[in-house]
Structures are given as structure tokens and as C-alpha cells.
PDB file of C-alpha atoms and ligand atoms in Angstrom:
ATOM      1  CA  MET A 147      75.192  93.768  70.280  1.00 73.00           C
ATOM      2  CA  GLN A 148      75.596  97.413  69.709  1.00 79.00           C
ATOM      3  CA  PHE A 149      77.876  99.434  71.662  1.00 89.00           C
ATOM      4  CA  GLU A 150      78.040 103.231  72.536  1.00 90.00           C
ATOM      5  CA  ILE A 151      81.418 104.073  70.770  1.00 96.00           C
ATOM      6  CA  LEU A 152      83.693 106.357  73.316  1.00 97.00           C
ATOM      7  CA  ILE A 153      86.831 106.451  71.063  1.00 98.00           C
ATOM      8  CA  PRO A 154      86.626 105.875  67.270  1.00 98.00           C
ATOM      9  CA  ARG A 155      89.601 103.966  65.729  1.00 97.00           C
ATOM     10  CA  ALA A 156      90.820 107.264  64.029  1.00 98.00           C
ATOM     11  CA  ASP A 157      91.156 108.976  67.114  1.00 98.00           C
ATOM     12  CA  LEU A 158      93.257 106.185  68.556  1.00 98.00           C
ATOM     13  CA  GLU A 159      95.602 106.004  65.857  1.00 97.00           C
ATOM     14  CA  ARG A 160      96.112 109.921  65.649  1.00 98.00           C
ATOM     15  CA  ARG A 161      96.511 110.007  69.504  1.00 98.00           C
ATOM     16  CA  ALA A 162      98.911 107.125  69.549  1.00 97.00           C
ATOM     17  CA  ARG A 163     101.055 108.745  66.853  1.00 97.00           C
ATOM     18  CA  GLU A 164     101.008 112.119  69.207  1.00 97.00           C
ATOM     19  CA  LEU A 165     102.071 110.295  72.180  1.00 97.00           C
ATOM     20  CA  ALA A 166     105.061 108.668  70.182  1.00 96.00           C
ATOM     21  CA  THR A 167     106.181 111.945  69.175  1.00 94.00           C
ATOM     22  CA  ALA A 168     105.711 113.340  72.823  1.00 94.00           C
ATOM     23  CA  ILE A 169     107.795 110.175  74.388  1.00 92.00           C
ATOM     24  CA  ALA A 170     111.352 111.647  74.643  1.00 80.00           C
ATOM     25  CA  PRO A 171     114.015 109.099  73.844  1.00 79.00           C
ATOM     26  CA  PRO A 172     116.153 107.949  77.056  1.00 76.00           C
ATOM     27  CA  ALA A 173     119.098 110.545  78.093  1.00 77.00           C
ATOM     28  CA  ASP A 174     121.861 107.964  77.228  1.00 77.00           C
ATOM     29  CA  GLY A 175     120.317 107.656  73.616  1.00 79.00           C
ATOM     30  CA  ALA A 176     119.724 104.061  73.798  1.00 82.00           C
ATOM     31  CA  PRO A 177     116.192 103.102  72.843  1.00 85.00           C
ATOM     32  CA  PRO A 178     113.739 102.090  75.788  1.00 92.00           C
ATOM     33  CA  VAL A 179     112.648  98.696  76.951  1.00 96.00           C
ATOM     34  CA  VAL A 180     108.921  98.651  75.853  1.00 97.00           C
ATOM     35  CA  VAL A 181     107.080  96.310  78.291  1.00 98.00           C
ATOM     36  CA  ALA A 182     103.164  96.035  77.421  1.00 98.00           C
ATOM     37  CA  VAL A 183     100.918  94.416  80.020  1.00 98.00           C
ATOM     38  CA  LEU A 184      98.944  91.776  78.128  1.00 96.00           C
ATOM     39  CA  GLU A 185      96.660  91.071  77.212  1.00 94.00           C
ATOM     40  CA  GLY A 186      94.870  94.271  77.151  1.00 96.00           C
ATOM     41  CA  ALA A 187      97.786  96.248  76.020  1.00 98.00           C
ATOM     42  CA  ARG A 188      98.642  94.829  72.992  1.00 98.00           C
ATOM     43  CA  PRO A 189      96.865  96.864  70.297  1.00 98.00           C
ATOM     44  CA  PHE A 190      97.995 100.120  71.717  1.00 98.00           C
ATOM     45  CA  ALA A 191     101.801  98.721  72.277  1.00 98.00           C
ATOM     46  CA  ASP A 192     101.904  97.638  68.471  1.00 97.00           C
ATOM     47  CA  LEU A 193     100.161 101.118  67.368  1.00 97.00           C
ATOM     48  CA  LEU A 194     102.793 103.101  69.805  1.00 97.00           C
ATOM     49  CA  CYS A 195     105.699 101.131  68.615  1.00 96.00           C
ATOM     50  CA  ARG A 196     105.301 101.450  65.105  1.00 96.00           C
ATOM     51  CA  HIS A 197     105.308 105.473  65.634  1.00 95.00           C
ATOM     52  CA  LEU A 198     108.319 105.447  67.960  1.00 94.00           C
ATOM     53  CA  PRO A 199     111.972 106.204  66.743  1.00 89.00           C
ATOM     54  CA  GLY A 200     113.576 103.051  65.599  1.00 88.00           C
ATOM     55  CA  ARG A 201     110.303 101.025  65.947  1.00 92.00           C
ATOM     56  CA  PRO A 202     111.374  99.464  68.846  1.00 92.00           C
ATOM     57  CA  SER A 203     109.795  95.678  69.271  1.00 94.00           C
ATOM     58  CA  TRP A 204     108.010  95.572  72.964  1.00 97.00           C
ATOM     59  CA  GLN A 205     107.796  92.614  75.287  1.00 97.00           C
ATOM     60  CA  GLY A 206     104.926  91.306  77.342  1.00 97.00           C
ATOM     61  CA  ILE A 207     103.934  90.544  80.989  1.00 97.00           C
ATOM     62  CA  ARG A 208     100.669  89.607  82.499  1.00 96.00           C
ATOM     63  CA  ALA A 209      99.165  91.080  85.510  1.00 93.00           C
ATOM     64  CA  SER A 210      95.934  90.172  87.261  1.00 86.00           C
ATOM     65  CA  SER A 211      94.379  91.492  90.384  1.00 79.00           C
ATOM     66  CA  TYR A 212      92.633  89.243  92.925  1.00 66.00           C
ATOM     67  CA  GLY A 213      89.438  90.137  94.656  1.00 53.00           C
ATOM     68  CA  ASP A 214      86.165  89.171  95.864  1.00 49.00           C
ATOM     69  CA  GLY A 215      83.728  88.737  92.783  1.00 49.00           C
ATOM     70  CA  THR A 216      84.276  92.027  90.546  1.00 50.00           C
ATOM     71  CA  VAL A 217      85.624  93.963  93.367  1.00 53.00           C
ATOM     72  CA  SER A 218      89.387  93.944  93.351  1.00 55.00           C
ATOM     73  CA  ARG A 219      90.876  93.896  97.003  1.00 61.00           C
ATOM     74  CA  GLY A 220      94.497  95.102  95.519  1.00 74.00           C
ATOM     75  CA  ALA A 221      96.832  92.563  95.636  1.00 86.00           C
ATOM     76  CA  VAL A 222      98.542  92.367  91.872  1.00 91.00           C
ATOM     77  CA  ALA A 223      99.947  89.101  90.775  1.00 91.00           C
ATOM     78  CA  VAL A 224     102.401  89.403  87.585  1.00 92.00           C
ATOM     79  CA  GLN A 225     103.940  86.934  85.425  1.00 93.00           C
ATOM     80  CA  GLY A 226     106.822  87.334  82.996  1.00 93.00           C
ATOM     81  CA  GLU A 227     108.750  89.994  84.582  1.00 91.00           C
ATOM     82  CA  GLU A 228     111.665  87.598  85.368  1.00 90.00           C
ATOM     83  CA  GLN A 229     112.243  87.558  81.729  1.00 91.00           C
ATOM     84  CA  LEU A 230     112.866  91.261  81.448  1.00 94.00           C
ATOM     85  CA  GLU A 231     116.306  92.706  81.139  1.00 94.00           C
ATOM     86  CA  VAL A 232     115.905  96.062  82.517  1.00 96.00           C
ATOM     87  CA  ARG A 233     118.855  96.563  84.563  1.00 96.00           C
ATOM     88  CA  GLY A 234     120.605 100.051  83.653  1.00 95.00           C
ATOM     89  CA  ARG A 235     117.918 100.922  81.020  1.00 94.00           C
ATOM     90  CA  THR A 236     114.944 103.219  80.713  1.00 94.00           C
ATOM     91  CA  VAL A 237     111.522 101.350  80.602  1.00 96.00           C
ATOM     92  CA  LEU A 238     108.511 102.258  78.573  1.00 97.00           C
ATOM     93  CA  LEU A 239     105.614 100.650  80.656  1.00 98.00           C
ATOM     94  CA  VAL A 240     102.536 100.444  78.250  1.00 98.00           C
ATOM     95  CA  GLU A 241      99.037  99.831  79.407  1.00 98.00           C
ATOM     96  CA  ASP A 242      95.415  99.800  78.060  1.00 98.00           C
ATOM     97  CA  ILE A 243      93.586 101.440  80.889  1.00 98.00           C
ATOM     98  CA  VAL A 244      94.756 102.718  84.336  1.00 97.00           C
ATOM     99  CA  ASP A 245      91.900 102.268  86.791  1.00 96.00           C
ATOM    100  CA  THR A 246      92.837 102.084  90.769  1.00 95.00           C
ATOM    101  CA  GLY A 247      96.574 102.428  89.676  1.00 96.00           C
ATOM    102  CA  ARG A 248      97.643  99.419  91.466  1.00 96.00           C
ATOM    103  CA  THR A 249      98.750  97.531  88.711  1.00 96.00           C
ATOM    104  CA  VAL A 250     100.873 100.375  87.581  1.00 97.00           C
ATOM    105  CA  GLN A 251     102.353 100.702  90.987  1.00 96.00           C
ATOM    106  CA  ARG A 252     103.080  97.232  91.662  1.00 95.00           C
ATOM    107  CA  ILE A 253     105.040  96.729  88.158  1.00 97.00           C
ATOM    108  CA  ARG A 254     106.636 100.106  88.427  1.00 97.00           C
ATOM    109  CA  GLU A 255     108.267  99.195  91.905  1.00 95.00           C
ATOM    110  CA  SER A 256     109.183  95.772  90.589  1.00 95.00           C
ATOM    111  CA  LEU A 257     111.097  97.188  87.335  1.00 97.00           C
ATOM    112  CA  PHE A 258     113.272  99.636  89.762  1.00 97.00           C
ATOM    113  CA  ALA A 259     113.795  96.587  92.109  1.00 96.00           C
ATOM    114  CA  ARG A 260     115.217  94.808  89.058  1.00 96.00           C
ATOM    115  CA  GLY A 261     117.526  97.893  88.173  1.00 97.00           C
ATOM    116  CA  ALA A 262     115.699  99.846  85.622  1.00 97.00           C
ATOM    117  CA  VAL A 263     117.026 103.297  85.877  1.00 95.00           C
ATOM    118  CA  ALA A 264     114.007 105.055  85.086  1.00 95.00           C
ATOM    119  CA  VAL A 265     110.062 104.089  84.141  1.00 96.00           C
ATOM    120  CA  GLN A 266     107.837 105.789  82.039  1.00 96.00           C
ATOM    121  CA  VAL A 267     104.135 104.777  81.726  1.00 98.00           C
ATOM    122  CA  ALA A 268     102.170 105.345  78.531  1.00 98.00           C
ATOM    123  CA  THR A 269      98.497 104.195  79.018  1.00 98.00           C
ATOM    124  CA  LEU A 270      96.165 104.674  76.237  1.00 98.00           C
ATOM    125  CA  LEU A 271      93.239 105.389  78.860  1.00 98.00           C
ATOM    126  CA  SER A 272      93.213 106.736  82.643  1.00 98.00           C
ATOM    127  CA  LYS A 273      90.025 106.626  84.692  1.00 97.00           C
ATOM    128  CA  PRO A 274      90.867 109.139  87.161  1.00 97.00           C
ATOM    129  CA  ALA A 275      87.478 108.859  89.111  1.00 96.00           C
ATOM    130  CA  ARG A 276      88.689 105.334  90.266  1.00 94.00           C
ATOM    131  CA  ARG A 277      92.100 105.738  91.435  1.00 96.00           C
ATOM    132  CA  VAL A 278      93.032 104.350  94.722  1.00 95.00           C
ATOM    133  CA  VAL A 279      96.936 104.955  94.307  1.00 94.00           C
ATOM    134  CA  PRO A 280      97.978 108.350  93.224  1.00 94.00           C
ATOM    135  CA  VAL A 281     100.527 106.978  90.428  1.00 96.00           C
ATOM    136  CA  VAL A 282     102.248 109.295  88.010  1.00 96.00           C
ATOM    137  CA  LEU A 283     101.249 108.475  84.399  1.00 98.00           C
ATOM    138  CA  GLU A 284     103.738 110.412  82.224  1.00 97.00           C
ATOM    139  CA  HIS A 285     101.525 109.562  78.869  1.00 98.00           C
ATOM    140  CA  VAL A 286      97.814 109.313  78.839  1.00 98.00           C
ATOM    141  CA  GLY A 287      95.947 108.846  75.827  1.00 98.00           C
ATOM    142  CA  PHE A 288      92.522 109.607  76.814  1.00 98.00           C
ATOM    143  CA  GLU A 289      90.893 109.915  80.438  1.00 98.00           C
ATOM    144  CA  VAL A 290      87.676 108.348  80.521  1.00 97.00           C
ATOM    145  CA  PRO A 291      84.419 108.138  82.911  1.00 95.00           C
ATOM    146  CA  ASP A 292      83.916 105.515  85.210  1.00 94.00           C
ATOM    147  CA  ALA A 293      82.416 102.841  83.131  1.00 94.00           C
ATOM    148  CA  PHE A 294      83.717  99.594  81.986  1.00 95.00           C
ATOM    149  CA  VAL A 295      85.008 100.073  78.577  1.00 97.00           C
ATOM    150  CA  ILE A 296      85.973  97.314  76.160  1.00 97.00           C
ATOM    151  CA  GLY A 297      87.505  96.817  72.750  1.00 98.00           C
ATOM    152  CA  PHE A 298      90.948  97.848  71.136  1.00 98.00           C
ATOM    153  CA  GLY A 299      92.554  95.034  73.382  1.00 98.00           C
ATOM    154  CA  MET A 300      90.106  95.555  76.521  1.00 97.00           C
ATOM    155  CA  ASP A 301      87.728  92.616  77.255  1.00 95.00           C
ATOM    156  CA  ALA A 302      84.491  91.814  79.124  1.00 94.00           C
ATOM    157  CA  ALA A 303      84.846  88.045  80.065  1.00 92.00           C
ATOM    158  CA  GLY A 304      86.960  87.470  77.348  1.00 93.00           C
ATOM    159  CA  CYS A 305      85.090  88.936  74.809  1.00 95.00           C
ATOM    160  CA  TYR A 306      85.326  92.469  72.629  1.00 96.00           C
ATOM    161  CA  ARG A 307      89.035  92.451  72.588  1.00 97.00           C
ATOM    162  CA  ASP A 308      89.091  92.721  68.903  1.00 97.00           C
ATOM    163  CA  LEU A 309      86.830  95.628  68.173  1.00 97.00           C
ATOM    164  CA  PRO A 310      88.478  98.496  66.581  1.00 97.00           C
ATOM    165  CA  TYR A 311      87.280 101.111  68.577  1.00 97.00           C
ATOM    166  CA  VAL A 312      86.885 101.532  72.475  1.00 98.00           C
ATOM    167  CA  ALA A 313      83.175 101.426  73.493  1.00 97.00           C
ATOM    168  CA  ILE A 314      81.374 101.438  76.498  1.00 96.00           C
ATOM    169  CA  HIS A 315      79.735  97.992  77.991  1.00 93.00           C
ATOM    170  CA  PRO A 316      76.385  98.515  79.067  1.00 87.00           C
ATOM    171  CA  THR A 317      76.014  96.142  81.656  1.00 83.00           C
ATOM    172  CA  GLU A 318      79.583  94.772  82.871  1.00 74.00           C
ATOM    173  CA  GLY A 319      80.406  95.505  86.201  1.00 58.00           C
ATOM    174  CA  GLY A 320      83.858  95.124  86.331  1.00 47.00           C
ATOM    175  CA  SER A 321      86.284  92.223  85.349  1.00 43.00           C
ATOM    176  CA  ARG A 322      89.477  93.900  86.779  1.00 49.00           C
ATOM    177  CA  SER A 323      91.721  91.312  85.114  1.00 47.00           C
ATOM    178  CA  ALA A 324      94.548  92.464  82.469  1.00 53.00           C
TER     179      ALA A 324
HETATM  180  P1  LIG B 103      94.210  98.926  88.018  1.00 52.95           P
HETATM  181  O1  LIG B 103      95.407  98.235  88.662  1.00 52.95           O
HETATM  182  O2  LIG B 103      94.291 100.296  87.545  1.00 52.95           O
HETATM  183  O3  LIG B 103      93.127  99.061  88.929  1.00 52.95           O
HETATM  184  O4  LIG B 103      93.565  97.984  86.586  1.00 52.95           O
HETATM  185  C1  LIG B 103      94.314  97.824  85.749  1.00 52.95           C
HETATM  186  C2  LIG B 103      93.791  96.744  84.919  1.00 52.95           C
HETATM  187  O5  LIG B 103      92.419  96.721  85.194  1.00 52.95           O
HETATM  188  C3  LIG B 103      93.714  97.139  83.521  1.00 52.95           C
HETATM  189  O6  LIG B 103      95.073  96.868  82.666  1.00 52.95           O
HETATM  190  C4  LIG B 103      92.536  96.527  82.907  1.00 52.95           C
HETATM  191  O7  LIG B 103      93.137  94.826  82.512  1.00 52.95           O
HETATM  192  C5  LIG B 103      91.631  96.279  84.057  1.00 52.95           C
HETATM  193  N1  LIG B 103      90.509  97.295  83.721  1.00 52.95           N
HETATM  194  C6  LIG B 103      90.063  98.413  84.635  1.00 52.95           C
HETATM  195  N2  LIG B 103      89.202  99.171  84.352  1.00 52.95           N
HETATM  196  C7  LIG B 103      88.577  98.415  82.884  1.00 52.95           C
HETATM  197  C8  LIG B 103      87.538  98.772  82.091  1.00 52.95           C
HETATM  198  O8  LIG B 103      87.016  99.556  81.918  1.00 52.95           O
HETATM  199  N3  LIG B 103      87.611  97.638  81.319  1.00 52.95           N
HETATM  200  C9  LIG B 103      88.424  96.696  81.013  1.00 52.95           C
HETATM  201  N4  LIG B 103      88.147  95.703  80.095  1.00 52.95           N
HETATM  202  N5  LIG B 103      89.525  96.241  81.920  1.00 52.95           N
HETATM  203  C10 LIG B 103      89.594  97.201  82.833  1.00 52.95           C
END
């Protein structure tokens, strides 16, 4: 299937380099704990960390929203948080795309509850038109329109994650799991 390319690979790479430069190191000088929301944020986290000072490694957690068919009702389930050691640390939370904002809100609250002193969000994409929760996003790669996007980690029913670019899926209404 041919897709309409929204963001070519070269632009993804350039923007990841720019964001990595803009992400200030934590005030205490220690590297941030980098946490990526899987599966979607894997390629972006790899790219970002390659350009961050000290090339930090990242840890993954999983998030999924539960709803009625394709429409999220807002409950976000997160797995893997208990393995993160964030007490007293600054966390860089890496997302593929922020849609309603519920996933970021849920994870940010939980990181603070586990003792993180600061949480910064770096998301490759943001869909402001779909926002339900007014989350603060410190680092945004690209704002995209209200369309279902695939590629560069993002799937439609488990497919297309390995596309090297971000594209618009012509028919997918919206699986909202990470
Ligand atoms: P939120 O909690 O912000 O509504 O949703 C965040 C998650 O929904 C993202 O991490 C992603 O997994 C999924 N999502 C939202 N919009 C899209 C989209 O256009 N395409 C894909 N593949 N996933 C999306």
C-alpha cells in the first residue's frame, strides 16, 4: 500500500538532533533517566539518545488506553513503572505522539508519585486538535493534523511500525494503544 508521507526520514533525523540539543541537562549535572513509552517511541528514543550528551540508554514502559471500540474513554493502564528507579532524579519521558494527553498525564503523575524531582516530556509528534487534558510538553518534534499516522514506530493494528517515515493512514480510524 502507498501512503502519503507526512514527515520524511531526513526531517525526523534533523528534528531529533535539534531536540537533543535543546534538552537541557538536569540542574544536578546527573544524566536524566530516559523512559520511552513502548512500542511506539522506540525509534525516536534511539535517535534522541544517540544525540544527547553522554548517549544515555533508555528504559521502556508500556501504556494502553481502554475504551469502547476505537474511542478511548480515558483509562490508561501502564506496565513496567515499578522497575524504574526515579527517586531524586530528573526523568525525560519520550513519547511517539501525544493525542488526548491522557497517557502523558498519567505517567507524569506516577513518576512524581515515585519520587522523580522533575519530568520533561519529549514527544516526536503532537496532535493539539485532539487534546482533552491540557498537558505541558517541553519538547515537541512536529505538530500534526487530526489524522491517524503510522510509521517510525507507530502502528495501525500492529503493522507499519518499521516504515522509515511518518505517513497518514488513509482509512484507520484510530487504534489508541501505544
Ligand atoms: P493519548 O493518551 O495522548 O490520547 O494517546 C497516546 C497514544 O495513543 C500514543 O502513544 C499512541 O500510541 C496512540 N496514538 C494516538 N494517535 C495516534 C496516531 O495517529 N497513530 C498511531 N499509530 N497511534 C496513535
